[in-house]
DNA sequence: GTCTATAGTTCGATAGAC
DNA sequence: GTCTATCGAACTATAGAC
């Protein structure tokens, strides 16, 4: 792993744990065993570090979603796979998900991070589309507001990054199983 | 309203919007139309301000929960009323809920805010108890992990503070209706 | 209750030696 | 690629006048 990548990992861990604003460049340098000035040989600013972490993550995540939607033809399979891929992201890219959840609202205030808004737009469009598909086919109950249901699902999935710890006793896909069990029964059209 | 309470409201609004660490005492003073030094006539530190906001909120919230549990005898009525009271808190005490959601993890690092941990403990004990009641009576499905289900409900309810805006087009109790509709069907024992 | 003025820290970032 | 040394800005908080 390149020195640059090592430093990205170290910074990502600190940003995820304490937040972007609460992590100083001295904290990052200390954790890497160098002095703060040396960091600027690798990155031109603290913002550049978090930018590289978030933009890479956003690109990879939507590539995964696009692949799923291309492979899965039916709505139920799509919802299942998208939720599972999201929990997998919490497991495999924990730092980036945590930073996005905790600091994206703050970072979006800067022109440089305007691209993060595209993340939210795409995610919303995808889910509202999936819910519309399900309602049209009769698989999903029709008495729910699509916008509120989308927010319910979005928040439910991503907020798990607050307590889930990779490599702990509970596996990410076990959490996905349970969440899907509640969610799918909760939004399904009732059997008459 | 006392000057002290006015300043608490102004500070609460800024803390909720930008976060505790991202709000400076100058920001608060500017919003109040005074200079930053003058704030220290009313409070001895920035931490004291957020302390007063959070401790008051925590006390009132659990008084409400205790009243509900004393008045509602059956599990279904309790779950319904607790969720509705939580959405009401998001509506009526939006600043405090947002601060708790965004900054409690950071503030708990200080001895002074150790009492916030009691908030989490009591909330968990209450919900795990409610879920156990429901499972024992057969009203709730038995295949869900109580700990994961508790986290699912906790996160689902409180994270709504991120997008819900008091006084906007959607009323808090309308949101509660929809969330309860998904949640109650999702955790209910299936009709055979 | 607010102002003027400022102390004392900590922060992100830079310049140049090694 | 890291270190030494430091700048200038921003921050919380204080002291004393009005």
CSV table of C-alpha atoms (C1' of nucleotides) in Angstrom, one decimal, chain B residues 24-26 40, chain D residues 11-14:
chain,number,residue,atom,x,y,z
B,24,UNK,CA,-18.4,30.0,17.8
B,25,UNK,CA,-19.3,32.2,20.7
B,26,UNK,CA,-19.0,35.1,18.3
B,40,UNK,CA,-20.1,35.6,29.6
D,11,DC,C1',-10.9,30.6,18.9
D,12,DT,C1',-12.5,30.7,24.2
D,13,DA,C1',-12.3,33.4,27.9
D,14,DT,C1',-11.1,37.4,31.1
